[in-house]
Structure formats: C-alpha cells, structure tokens
Short mmCIF file of C-alpha atoms in Angstrom, two decimals:
data_model
loop_
_atom_site.label_atom_id
_atom_site.label_comp_id
_atom_site.label_asym_id
_atom_site.label_seq_id
_atom_site.Cartn_x
_atom_site.Cartn_y
_atom_site.Cartn_z
CA MET Z 77 0.01 0.00 0.01
CA ARG Z 78 1.29 3.47 -0.90
CA ALA Z 79 1.84 5.83 2.00
CA PRO Z 80 -0.81 8.59 2.14
CA ARG Z 81 0.32 11.96 0.82
CA LEU Z 82 -0.42 15.39 2.28
CA VAL Z 83 -2.35 17.78 0.10
CA LEU Z 84 -3.48 21.36 0.56
CA PRO Z 85 -7.15 21.88 1.52
CA ARG Z 86 -9.64 23.05 -1.07
CA GLY Z 87 -11.94 24.72 1.45
CA ASN Z 88 -11.57 26.73 4.62
CA LEU Z 89 -12.31 24.04 7.21
CA LEU Z 90 -9.13 21.98 7.35
CA ASP Z 91 -5.54 23.09 7.53
CA LEU Z 92 -4.20 19.80 6.15
CA ARG Z 93 -5.92 16.70 4.97
CA VAL Z 94 -4.66 13.26 4.05
CA ALA Z 95 -5.42 11.99 0.58
CA ALA Z 96 -7.14 8.57 0.47
CA PRO Z 97 -4.93 5.62 -0.38
CA ALA Z 98 -5.28 4.05 -3.78
CA THR Z 99 -6.76 0.92 -2.25
CA ALA Z 100 -10.33 0.72 -1.01
CA PRO Z 101 -10.77 2.78 2.19
CA THR Z 102 -11.65 1.17 5.47
CA ALA Z 103 -14.05 2.58 8.09
CA ALA Z 104 -12.54 4.87 10.71
CA PRO Z 105 -12.31 3.31 14.17
CA ALA Z 106 -15.23 4.19 16.45
CA SER Z 107 -12.77 4.99 19.22
CA ASP Z 108 -11.27 7.88 17.26
CA PRO Z 109 -13.91 10.63 16.77
CA GLN Z 110 -11.58 12.88 14.75
CA ALA Z 111 -10.84 10.06 12.32
CA ARG Z 112 -14.60 9.24 12.12
CA TRP Z 113 -15.36 12.89 11.38
CA ARG Z 114 -12.78 13.22 8.59
CA ASP Z 115 -13.90 9.92 7.03
CA LEU Z 116 -17.52 11.07 7.22
CA VAL Z 117 -17.08 14.45 5.48
CA ASP Z 118 -14.07 13.63 3.25
CA ARG Z 119 -15.39 10.31 1.91
CA ARG Z 120 -18.71 8.88 3.00
CA LEU Z 121 -20.98 11.89 2.53
CA PRO Z 122 -19.49 12.96 -0.87
CA GLU Z 123 -19.75 9.36 -2.06
CA ALA Z 124 -23.40 9.16 -0.97
CA ALA Z 125 -24.13 12.47 -2.68
CA ARG Z 126 -23.41 10.93 -6.11
CA ALA Z 127 -26.63 8.98 -5.79
CA ARG Z 128 -28.62 11.88 -4.22
CA PRO Z 129 -29.13 14.65 -6.83
CA ASP Z 130 -31.67 16.23 -4.44
CA TRP Z 131 -29.04 16.98 -1.78
CA PRO Z 132 -27.98 20.67 -1.51
CA ALA Z 133 -24.28 19.69 -0.97
CA ARG Z 134 -21.70 17.74 -2.92
CA LEU Z 135 -18.29 18.73 -1.57
CA ASP Z 136 -16.62 17.80 1.70
CA GLN Z 137 -16.30 21.43 2.86
CA CYS Z 138 -20.01 21.98 2.30
CA PHE Z 139 -20.98 19.00 4.39
CA ALA Z 140 -18.56 20.10 7.09
CA ARG Z 141 -20.09 23.62 7.15
CA ILE Z 142 -23.61 22.29 7.46
CA LEU Z 143 -22.88 19.77 10.20
CA LEU Z 144 -20.55 21.96 12.21
CA ASP Z 145 -22.87 25.02 12.15
CA ASN Z 146 -25.82 22.94 13.36
CA ALA Z 147 -23.71 21.29 16.05
CA CYS Z 148 -22.44 24.70 17.26
CA GLY Z 149 -25.76 26.53 16.92
CA GLY Z 150 -24.33 29.10 14.49
CA PRO Z 151 -21.31 29.71 12.27
CA TRP Z 152 -18.76 27.36 13.76
CA ARG Z 153 -15.87 29.83 13.54
CA GLU Z 154 -17.63 32.07 16.06
CA SER Z 155 -17.16 29.48 18.82
CA VAL Z 156 -14.10 27.39 17.84
CA GLY Z 157 -10.80 27.91 16.08
CA ALA Z 158 -9.74 26.12 12.91
CA PRO Z 159 -9.42 23.28 12.26
CA ALA Z 160 -12.74 22.59 13.83
CA TRP Z 161 -12.34 18.81 13.88
CA ALA Z 162 -9.25 19.18 16.09
CA ASN Z 163 -10.56 21.98 18.37
CA LEU Z 164 -14.24 21.22 18.94
CA PRO Z 165 -15.11 19.93 22.42
CA PRO Z 166 -15.76 16.16 22.18
CA GLU Z 167 -19.47 16.59 22.88
CA ARG Z 168 -19.89 19.07 19.98
CA LEU Z 169 -17.85 16.96 17.62
CA GLY Z 170 -19.91 13.93 18.61
CA LEU Z 171 -23.13 15.80 17.80
CA ALA Z 172 -21.76 16.81 14.40
CA ILE Z 173 -20.95 13.16 13.70
CA GLU Z 174 -24.42 12.06 14.86
CA LEU Z 175 -25.99 14.56 12.51
CA GLY Z 176 -23.92 13.25 9.58
CA GLU Z 177 -24.79 9.66 10.36
CA ALA Z 178 -28.49 10.66 10.53
CA VAL Z 179 -28.24 12.28 7.09
CA LEU Z 180 -26.66 9.11 5.65
CA ALA Z 181 -29.36 6.94 7.24
CA GLY Z 182 -32.17 9.15 5.89
CA ARG Z 183 -33.20 10.31 9.38
CA ALA Z 184 -32.17 13.95 8.97
CA ASP Z 185 -33.31 16.53 6.42
CA LEU Z 186 -30.13 17.89 4.83
CA ASP Z 187 -32.17 20.71 3.23
CA LEU Z 188 -33.30 21.90 6.70
CA LEU Z 189 -29.76 21.68 8.11
CA ASN Z 190 -28.32 23.58 5.14
CA ARG Z 191 -31.02 26.28 5.30
CA ARG Z 192 -30.29 26.92 8.98
CA SER Z 193 -26.57 27.15 8.27
CA LEU Z 194 -27.04 29.62 5.42
CA LEU Z 195 -29.44 31.80 7.44
CA TRP Z 196 -26.87 32.13 10.17
CA ARG Z 197 -24.39 33.22 7.51
CA GLY Z 198 -26.69 35.90 6.14
CA ARG Z 199 -27.78 34.00 3.08
CA GLY Z 200 -31.59 33.72 2.74
CA ARG Z 201 -34.54 35.25 4.44
CA ALA Z 202 -34.90 34.47 8.12
CA PRO Z 203 -38.30 33.56 9.62
CA ALA Z 204 -39.95 36.58 11.17
CA ALA Z 205 -39.92 36.62 15.00
CA PRO Z 206 -41.13 39.26 17.41
CA ASP Z 207 -38.66 40.99 19.74
CA ARG Z 208 -40.65 40.05 22.81
CA LEU Z 209 -43.60 38.25 24.33
CA VAL Z 210 -45.56 39.38 27.41
CA ALA Z 211 -46.72 36.64 29.74
CA SER Z 212 -49.42 36.91 32.40
CA GLY Z 213 -48.57 39.20 35.31
CA GLY Z 214 -46.51 41.45 33.00
CA LEU Z 215 -43.60 38.93 32.78
CA LEU Z 216 -41.37 39.93 29.86
CA LEU Z 217 -39.84 37.38 27.47
CA ARG Z 218 -37.41 39.09 25.11
CA ARG Z 219 -34.48 38.53 22.78
CA TRP Z 220 -31.02 38.19 24.33
CA GLN Z 221 -28.83 41.21 25.13
CA ARG Z 222 -25.11 41.47 25.90
CA GLY Z 223 -26.03 42.61 29.40
CA ASP Z 224 -27.46 39.12 30.02
CA ASP Z 225 -23.98 37.53 29.76
CA ALA Z 226 -22.81 37.98 33.36
CA PRO Z 227 -26.07 36.96 35.14
CA PHE Z 228 -26.47 34.01 32.79
CA ALA Z 229 -22.93 32.83 33.58
CA ASP Z 230 -23.68 33.21 37.30
CA LEU Z 231 -26.86 31.15 36.89
CA ASN Z 232 -24.98 28.39 35.07
CA ALA Z 233 -22.28 28.30 37.77
CA ASP Z 234 -24.84 27.88 40.59
CA PRO Z 235 -24.80 24.25 41.83
CA ALA Z 236 -28.46 24.51 42.93
CA VAL Z 237 -29.64 25.64 39.50
CA MET Z 238 -27.50 23.05 37.71
CA ALA Z 239 -28.28 20.21 40.11
CA HIS Z 240 -29.95 18.18 37.36
CA PHE Z 241 -27.26 18.77 34.73
CA PRO Z 242 -24.08 16.69 34.48
CA SER Z 243 -21.81 19.71 35.15
CA LEU Z 244 -21.64 23.43 35.73
CA ARG Z 245 -20.98 25.76 32.76
CA SER Z 246 -17.84 27.89 32.49
CA ARG Z 247 -18.18 31.55 31.57
CA ALA Z 248 -16.99 30.82 28.08
CA GLU Z 249 -19.51 27.98 27.71
CA SER Z 250 -22.27 30.23 28.98
CA LEU Z 251 -21.37 32.92 26.50
CA ASN Z 252 -21.47 30.44 23.61
CA GLU Z 253 -24.78 29.04 24.83
CA ALA Z 254 -26.36 32.52 25.06
CA ARG Z 255 -25.25 33.39 21.47
CA ALA Z 256 -26.48 30.04 20.18
CA PHE Z 257 -29.86 30.54 21.92
CA ASP Z 258 -30.39 33.92 20.29
CA ARG Z 259 -29.34 32.59 16.85
CA ARG Z 260 -32.15 30.03 17.08
CA PHE Z 261 -34.61 32.85 16.32
CA ALA Z 262 -32.82 33.64 13.05
CA ALA Z 263 -32.82 30.02 11.94
CA ASP Z 264 -36.20 28.84 13.16
CA GLY Z 265 -38.35 31.86 14.04
CA PHE Z 266 -38.46 30.81 17.72
CA GLY Z 267 -35.97 29.93 20.48
CA PRO Z 268 -35.29 30.27 24.18
CA TRP Z 269 -36.42 33.74 25.32
CA ALA Z 270 -34.49 35.67 27.96
CA VAL Z 271 -36.83 36.29 30.92
CA GLU Z 272 -36.85 39.71 32.49
CA GLU Z 273 -38.65 40.51 35.76
CA ALA Z 274 -38.75 44.08 37.04
CA GLY Z 275 -35.97 45.02 34.64
CA ARG Z 276 -33.67 42.17 35.78
CA PHE Z 277 -32.56 39.05 33.82
CA VAL Z 278 -33.60 35.93 35.66
CA GLY Z 279 -33.08 33.10 33.15
CA PHE Z 280 -34.79 31.76 30.05
CA VAL Z 281 -37.95 30.03 28.94
CA GLY Z 282 -38.45 28.90 25.35
CA ALA Z 283 -38.35 26.24 22.66
CA LEU Z 284 -35.68 24.63 20.47
CA ARG Z 285 -35.63 22.28 17.54
CA MET Z 286 -34.02 19.09 18.81
CA MET Z 287 -30.87 18.72 16.76
CA ARG Z 288 -29.54 15.63 18.54
CA PRO Z 289 -31.20 12.31 17.56
CA MET Z 290 -33.23 11.27 20.61
CA PRO Z 291 -34.31 7.73 21.54
CA PHE Z 292 -38.09 8.26 21.59
CA PRO Z 293 -40.81 8.45 18.92
CA GLY Z 294 -40.67 11.80 17.14
CA GLY Z 295 -37.11 12.47 18.31
CA GLU Z 296 -35.25 10.28 15.85
CA ARG Z 297 -35.09 12.92 13.09
CA PRO Z 298 -32.82 15.85 13.98
CA GLY Z 299 -34.60 19.18 13.59
CA ALA Z 300 -38.11 17.66 13.21
CA GLY Z 301 -39.21 17.79 16.88
CA VAL Z 302 -39.51 20.83 19.16
CA GLU Z 303 -38.63 20.83 22.84
CA ILE Z 304 -39.78 23.40 25.43
CA GLY Z 305 -37.60 24.13 28.45
CA TRP Z 306 -36.50 26.65 31.05
CA ARG Z 307 -33.68 27.51 33.43
CA LEU Z 308 -34.12 30.14 36.11
CA ALA Z 309 -31.97 31.79 38.77
CA ARG Z 310 -32.76 30.76 42.34
CA THR Z 311 -34.16 34.25 43.04
CA ALA Z 312 -36.91 33.48 40.43
CA TRP Z 313 -38.04 30.22 41.94
CA GLY Z 314 -41.40 29.64 43.59
CA ARG Z 315 -43.42 32.38 41.90
CA GLY Z 316 -44.84 30.64 38.86
CA ILE Z 317 -42.40 32.31 36.39
CA ALA Z 318 -41.57 29.11 34.52
CA THR Z 319 -45.23 28.21 34.18
CA ARG Z 320 -46.38 31.67 33.07
CA GLY Z 321 -43.48 32.03 30.64
CA ALA Z 322 -44.01 28.56 29.19
CA ARG Z 323 -47.68 29.22 28.58
CA ALA Z 324 -46.81 32.35 26.56
CA VAL Z 325 -44.19 30.36 24.63
CA LEU Z 326 -46.64 27.54 23.89
CA ALA Z 327 -49.30 29.93 22.59
CA ASP Z 328 -46.71 31.57 20.30
CA LEU Z 329 -45.49 28.19 19.06
CA PHE Z 330 -48.90 26.82 18.33
CA GLU Z 331 -50.42 29.98 16.84
CA ARG Z 332 -47.73 32.11 15.14
CA CYS Z 333 -45.23 29.35 14.37
CA GLY Z 334 -47.72 26.62 13.54
CA VAL Z 335 -45.83 24.02 15.56
CA PRO Z 336 -48.33 21.11 16.05
CA ALA Z 337 -46.75 19.47 19.11
CA VAL Z 338 -43.94 19.83 21.63
CA VAL Z 339 -42.05 17.62 24.07
CA ALA Z 340 -40.29 18.34 27.34
CA TYR Z 341 -37.98 16.13 29.33
CA THR Z 342 -35.90 16.21 32.47
CA ALA Z 343 -34.04 13.94 34.84
CA GLU Z 344 -36.43 11.70 36.75
CA GLY Z 345 -35.46 13.31 40.06
CA ASN Z 346 -36.24 16.90 38.93
CA GLY Z 347 -39.63 17.18 40.65
CA ALA Z 348 -39.87 20.96 40.20
CA SER Z 349 -39.67 20.87 36.41
CA ARG Z 350 -41.97 17.88 36.24
CA ARG Z 351 -44.56 19.85 38.19
CA VAL Z 352 -44.34 22.70 35.72
CA MET Z 353 -44.84 20.29 32.83
CA GLU Z 354 -47.93 18.80 34.49
CA ARG Z 355 -49.40 22.26 35.26
CA LEU Z 356 -49.02 23.10 31.60
CA GLY Z 357 -51.15 20.06 30.76
CA MET Z 358 -48.31 18.00 29.32
CA ARG Z 359 -48.72 14.21 29.41
CA PRO Z 360 -46.01 11.83 30.69
CA ASP Z 361 -44.92 9.39 28.02
CA GLY Z 362 -42.33 7.05 29.47
CA THR Z 363 -38.63 7.28 30.24
CA PHE Z 364 -35.40 7.10 28.25
CA ALA Z 365 -31.63 7.14 28.69
CA HIS Z 366 -30.30 10.53 27.59
CA PRO Z 367 -27.80 9.89 24.77
CA ALA Z 368 -25.47 12.74 25.89
CA ILE Z 369 -25.08 11.35 29.42
CA PRO Z 370 -23.18 8.11 30.30
CA ALA Z 371 -25.54 5.23 30.98
CA ASP Z 372 -24.16 4.72 34.52
CA HIS Z 373 -24.56 8.42 35.47
CA PRO Z 374 -27.31 9.12 38.08
CA LEU Z 375 -28.85 11.72 35.76
CA SER Z 376 -29.02 9.42 32.73
CA ARG Z 377 -32.66 8.41 33.14
CA HIS Z 378 -35.03 11.08 31.90
CA ILE Z 379 -38.84 11.28 31.85
CA LEU Z 380 -40.61 12.47 28.69
CA TYR Z 381 -43.69 14.66 28.46
CA ARG Z 382 -45.74 15.62 25.40
CA MET Z 383 -48.32 18.19 24.39
CA ASP Z 384 -50.35 18.82 21.26
CA ALA Z 385 -51.64 22.26 20.25
CA ARG Z 386 -55.20 21.30 21.20
CA ASP Z 387 -54.10 20.50 24.74
CA LEU Z 388 -53.01 23.99 25.72
CA ARG Z 389 -54.78 24.91 28.95
CA GLU Z 390 -56.11 28.26 30.08
CA PRO Z 391 -54.07 29.78 32.90
CA ASP Z 392 -54.83 28.55 36.41
CA LEU Z 393 -55.20 30.88 39.36
CA PRO Z 394 -51.95 32.52 40.46
CA GLY Z 395 -49.69 30.34 42.51
CA GLY Z 396 -47.42 27.38 42.14
CA SER Z 397 -43.84 26.58 42.97
CA ALA Z 398 -42.07 27.38 39.73
#
C-alpha cells in the first residue's frame, strides 16, 4: 500500500488533509472521533451524494459547514478555532458526527440543516420573529442582550440551578450558549427567550428544535421535533415564572409558528420541572436514557412529556412553585 500523501485543503475548514490511499478505504475506528469525522465528510458523505441529486451539498467542505454550524448553533468559527475537527469539544464533535450519520441513514433533512446554516451566515430570508412576548402578570420574554452575559454565567455556575445537569458551565460555555440561543430565532423563528422580571434578567424560557437524535418516537429525526424548556436563577423560583413564561411560549409556538406538538424532558429526580410540565397540561410518556449522558450516570434516566396544540390549557389561578 502506498503511504498517504499530504495535500493542501480546497476549502476553509481543514488546515491539512490526508489523501485517500489508492486501495479501497476502510471505516474509521469508532474509538477515534476525529478520524470518524474526517472519514464522514471527506469520503462517506461525498460518495453518498453521487446517488442523491436532491441533496444541496456535494463537496466535503459544504458537508462540514452544514454539520458543524448545526452542532455549534451558529457559524462554527464564532465558537471554535480552525481546524474545527481538532478543536471542537468532544461533545460538539460527537453531535456533528451524529447529524452526519443521521443524514446518511435518511433520518435527517439535509435541506433543513443547510437552510439553517445559510441563514446564520446571512444568506436567505430568516423567519420573522417578534422581539418580545408578554406573559401573564407582566412577565417579559425578550431577545437576548449582551447585558445578560454575566447573570447568565452566574446562573450556570450555581450548583443549585444546575443540580440536574451533568456539570456546571464555565463563563466561556455560557457565552457560547447565550449566543447560540439567540441565533435560534434567526434560523427557526423561535428559540429560548430571555426572561426579564422588574428590569432584571432571571433566566430563560423557550423552545428549540431538537438537533440531537433522541431515543423516543418523534425524536429520531434531528430538527423535526420541538422541545420546550426553562432555566431560572434561584431568586426566580417559587413564583410561577416558569409556568407563566411557558404558557406564553406555547401559545406563540402553536399559533404564530404553527408547531403542532412539543415535548419536554428532564431527569427523573427533577420534581420541580416535572410539576411545571404537569401544570401546563403535558402528558408523561415514558422514560429514556439521555444519549449525551453516560448510561451509569445518576442523571441518565429522563422522563418524557408531550403536548399537542389542542391540549393548551387556560391559565390557572396565580400560585405554584415554579
């Protein structure tokens, strides 16, 4: 077998790439995510594209752009240095690989993924979205501002707030998450809204397209399902903010956005979030092991809730614990 030769990249995603040997290629080892990624975008997806004239991409750098942008929640260069395959956190690279595998298996809409990527890059017309929603009691849900960065980072570093997440967020991770949240509006017309109470940022309530393949009916196709969720500072607990905000979000999703159904899920032990889901009228629909959490982790097991547009309840009397 001839030794592989180094060639200069054709696109802007890789600094160096290794040309394929003359003999038939073998699959990259599952234990090496970087090798899997390069095999996926350099060989497998371009080869599959030859039989898919309906796909919007043909070249390796186009597939890499689409998958990386969707894994990062925006143009990938805004959150990671080049080459992305070497610098992405393992969890983000793993998500990009999952998306590519879903495209190959026919479980992900490459047109949808490409459209979101191009919208983030200023190409195409973004879905219209209001700047704010007003929930009952005058609670304000609005688009994200730079002044939210510090309180959001503090919220994500609070062990009580993050008790049902595998780890705390660093300030850099919080900043990337806030930017990705706001970019959801440009790609999808909806997203997680920043919550403001009495002029003060207290967290978020909103909805996201589920971009990770999830192990429950309706979650297998990345981008097809919509999840509603919330995360609030401790100072905002116990006053019905999550419930009031989520009702306003659900009404907007079902009416303006035409979303027919949503899901919500949380770790089985998160009783406070489960009570909010039940007050909203969501129905429990079994449990599942979260694919981003190790199977032996105490937070792995999640409970799933569902809601259709016709199930949206009128607001209850004031009160509640979230």
